[in-house]
Amino acid sequence: MLNIVLYRPEIPPNTGNIARLCVNAGISLHIVGEPSFDLSEKAVRRAGLDYWKFLSLSRHKSWDNFMQTVSKQQGRAFLITKFASKSYTKQNFCEGDFLVFGRETSGVPPEVAQTFSAEYKLSIPMKENSRSLNLSNAVAILAYEALRQIENW
């Protein structure tokens, strides 16, 4: 199964859109650290996220805790960042890969980024002077490319 990882997400609608994508595409969602909003069952129900009960969701208290999960599952983790020199289109994805996305406003902190070597940092090509893509759009781009390769769609 493919894995999407959100590092301390900040914007509830982005996380909701990503969760819906994960349910519909059969992807596991991992949230590392505390999000900037309430993810309790009551809050999710109040937000009308009726698909949430079908979500394969794992919560990780810290980056170290998450990395233990990756090593136990013998998965590969890729950081998706505008600072990478390698495009996601140059990567062959496999079952069990983890696609890591940072916070909407600040990405991942330097100590997290340092845990990835250059070959495990991927970017989405954008025009010069472009600042960033919406997080849920970036997740969708990577998720469906990885699924295309894994599922041979």
Short mmCIF file of C-alpha atoms in Angstrom, two decimals:
data_model
loop_
_atom_site.label_atom_id
_atom_site.label_comp_id
_atom_site.label_asym_id
_atom_site.label_seq_id
_atom_site.Cartn_x
_atom_site.Cartn_y
_atom_site.Cartn_z
CA MET A 1 0.00 0.00 0.00
CA LEU A 2 1.20 3.51 -0.78
CA ASN A 3 1.58 5.91 2.16
CA ILE A 4 1.04 9.67 2.30
CA VAL A 5 2.70 11.44 5.24
CA LEU A 6 1.72 14.90 6.47
CA TYR A 7 4.11 16.62 8.85
CA ARG A 8 2.11 18.74 11.33
CA PRO A 9 -0.58 19.89 8.85
CA GLU A 10 -2.04 23.35 9.39
CA ILE A 11 -5.10 23.74 7.18
CA PRO A 12 -8.10 21.47 7.90
CA PRO A 13 -9.60 21.53 4.37
CA ASN A 14 -6.29 20.38 2.89
CA THR A 15 -6.10 17.45 5.29
CA GLY A 16 -9.76 16.64 4.60
CA ASN A 17 -9.16 16.65 0.83
CA ILE A 18 -6.06 14.47 1.27
CA ALA A 19 -7.95 12.05 3.52
CA ARG A 20 -10.73 11.74 0.93
CA LEU A 21 -8.14 11.07 -1.78
CA CYS A 22 -6.52 8.39 0.41
CA VAL A 23 -9.84 6.64 1.02
CA ASN A 24 -10.78 6.68 -2.66
CA ALA A 25 -7.35 5.55 -3.87
CA GLY A 26 -6.60 2.94 -1.18
CA ILE A 27 -3.69 4.88 0.33
CA SER A 28 -2.68 5.01 4.00
CA LEU A 29 -2.42 8.44 5.61
CA HIS A 30 0.16 9.16 8.31
CA ILE A 31 0.13 12.34 10.39
CA VAL A 32 3.37 13.15 12.17
CA GLY A 33 3.21 15.44 15.20
CA GLU A 34 0.21 17.45 16.25
CA PRO A 35 -1.80 19.14 13.51
CA SER A 36 -2.86 22.75 14.05
CA PHE A 37 -6.49 21.67 14.38
CA ASP A 38 -8.68 19.12 16.15
CA LEU A 39 -8.83 15.61 14.66
CA SER A 40 -11.01 14.09 17.34
CA GLU A 41 -13.91 11.90 16.25
CA LYS A 42 -16.36 14.59 17.35
CA ALA A 43 -14.59 17.31 15.32
CA VAL A 44 -14.40 15.10 12.24
CA ARG A 45 -18.08 14.20 12.51
CA ARG A 46 -19.02 17.86 12.97
CA ALA A 47 -17.06 18.74 9.83
CA GLY A 48 -19.16 16.27 7.86
CA LEU A 49 -16.27 13.99 7.00
CA ASP A 50 -18.44 10.89 6.65
CA TYR A 51 -15.66 8.98 4.84
CA TRP A 52 -13.21 9.40 7.78
CA LYS A 53 -14.19 6.03 9.27
CA PHE A 54 -12.88 4.35 6.10
CA LEU A 55 -9.50 6.10 6.28
CA SER A 56 -6.39 4.06 7.07
CA LEU A 57 -4.90 6.64 9.45
CA SER A 58 -1.75 6.35 11.57
CA ARG A 59 -0.71 9.03 14.03
CA HIS A 60 2.93 9.46 15.06
CA LYS A 61 3.92 11.62 18.03
CA SER A 62 7.30 12.57 16.58
CA TRP A 63 9.51 12.30 13.52
CA ASP A 64 11.63 9.66 15.26
CA ASN A 65 8.51 7.65 16.04
CA PHE A 66 7.47 7.83 12.39
CA MET A 67 10.92 6.78 11.16
CA GLN A 68 10.73 3.68 13.36
CA THR A 69 7.54 2.75 11.50
CA VAL A 70 9.27 3.21 8.14
CA SER A 71 12.19 1.01 9.17
CA LYS A 72 9.86 -1.70 10.55
CA GLN A 73 7.92 -1.77 7.29
CA GLN A 74 11.17 -1.63 5.31
CA GLY A 75 9.71 1.19 3.26
CA ARG A 76 11.35 4.03 1.41
CA ALA A 77 10.50 7.58 2.44
CA PHE A 78 10.65 10.45 -0.06
CA LEU A 79 10.48 14.09 0.96
CA ILE A 80 8.50 16.19 -1.50
CA THR A 81 10.06 19.66 -1.50
CA LYS A 82 10.55 22.53 -3.88
CA PHE A 83 14.22 22.52 -2.85
CA ALA A 84 14.95 19.12 -4.45
CA SER A 85 16.79 18.94 -7.74
CA LYS A 86 15.20 15.61 -8.76
CA SER A 87 11.72 15.67 -10.29
CA TYR A 88 9.15 13.16 -9.10
CA THR A 89 8.82 12.11 -12.76
CA LYS A 90 12.33 10.62 -12.60
CA GLN A 91 11.49 8.32 -9.68
CA ASN A 92 10.26 4.73 -9.86
CA PHE A 93 7.81 4.21 -7.02
CA CYS A 94 7.11 0.90 -5.27
CA GLU A 95 4.46 -0.62 -3.07
CA GLY A 96 5.05 0.53 0.51
CA ASP A 97 6.71 3.86 -0.34
CA PHE A 98 6.08 6.84 1.93
CA LEU A 99 5.58 10.28 0.34
CA VAL A 100 6.33 12.95 2.94
CA PHE A 101 4.86 16.45 2.72
CA GLY A 102 5.67 19.34 5.03
CA ARG A 103 3.54 22.02 6.58
CA GLU A 104 1.63 24.35 4.29
CA THR A 105 3.50 27.48 5.42
CA SER A 106 6.96 26.21 6.30
CA GLY A 107 7.56 22.69 4.96
CA VAL A 108 9.56 20.45 7.28
CA PRO A 109 12.15 21.77 9.73
CA PRO A 110 15.84 21.47 8.77
CA GLU A 111 16.43 18.59 11.18
CA VAL A 112 13.76 16.55 9.36
CA ALA A 113 14.96 17.54 5.88
CA GLN A 114 18.50 16.47 6.84
CA THR A 115 17.32 12.88 7.35
CA PHE A 116 16.80 12.56 3.57
CA SER A 117 19.67 12.17 1.12
CA ALA A 118 19.36 13.97 -2.24
CA GLU A 119 18.11 10.85 -4.01
CA TYR A 120 15.12 10.73 -1.62
CA LYS A 121 14.12 14.36 -2.12
CA LEU A 122 11.71 14.99 -4.97
CA SER A 123 10.20 18.11 -6.45
CA ILE A 124 7.21 18.94 -8.61
CA PRO A 125 8.41 21.05 -11.55
CA MET A 126 6.98 24.58 -11.53
CA LYS A 127 7.56 27.70 -13.56
CA GLU A 128 10.25 30.07 -12.38
CA ASN A 129 9.07 32.56 -9.75
CA SER A 130 6.35 30.15 -8.59
CA ARG A 131 6.24 29.91 -4.82
CA SER A 132 4.33 26.69 -4.16
CA LEU A 133 1.35 24.50 -4.96
CA ASN A 134 -1.59 23.85 -2.67
CA LEU A 135 -0.73 20.90 -0.42
CA SER A 136 -3.71 18.76 -1.42
CA ASN A 137 -2.92 19.36 -5.11
CA ALA A 138 0.72 18.37 -4.58
CA VAL A 139 -0.34 15.20 -2.77
CA ALA A 140 -2.74 14.30 -5.59
CA ILE A 141 -0.04 14.77 -8.24
CA LEU A 142 2.42 12.48 -6.46
CA ALA A 143 -0.14 9.95 -5.26
CA TYR A 144 -1.59 9.28 -8.69
CA GLU A 145 1.79 9.09 -10.38
CA ALA A 146 2.95 6.55 -7.78
CA LEU A 147 -0.29 4.57 -8.16
CA ARG A 148 0.01 4.67 -11.94
CA GLN A 149 3.39 3.02 -11.64
CA ILE A 150 2.51 0.57 -8.85
CA GLU A 151 -0.92 -0.46 -10.14
CA ASN A 152 0.06 -0.14 -13.81
CA TRP A 153 -2.89 2.21 -14.48
#
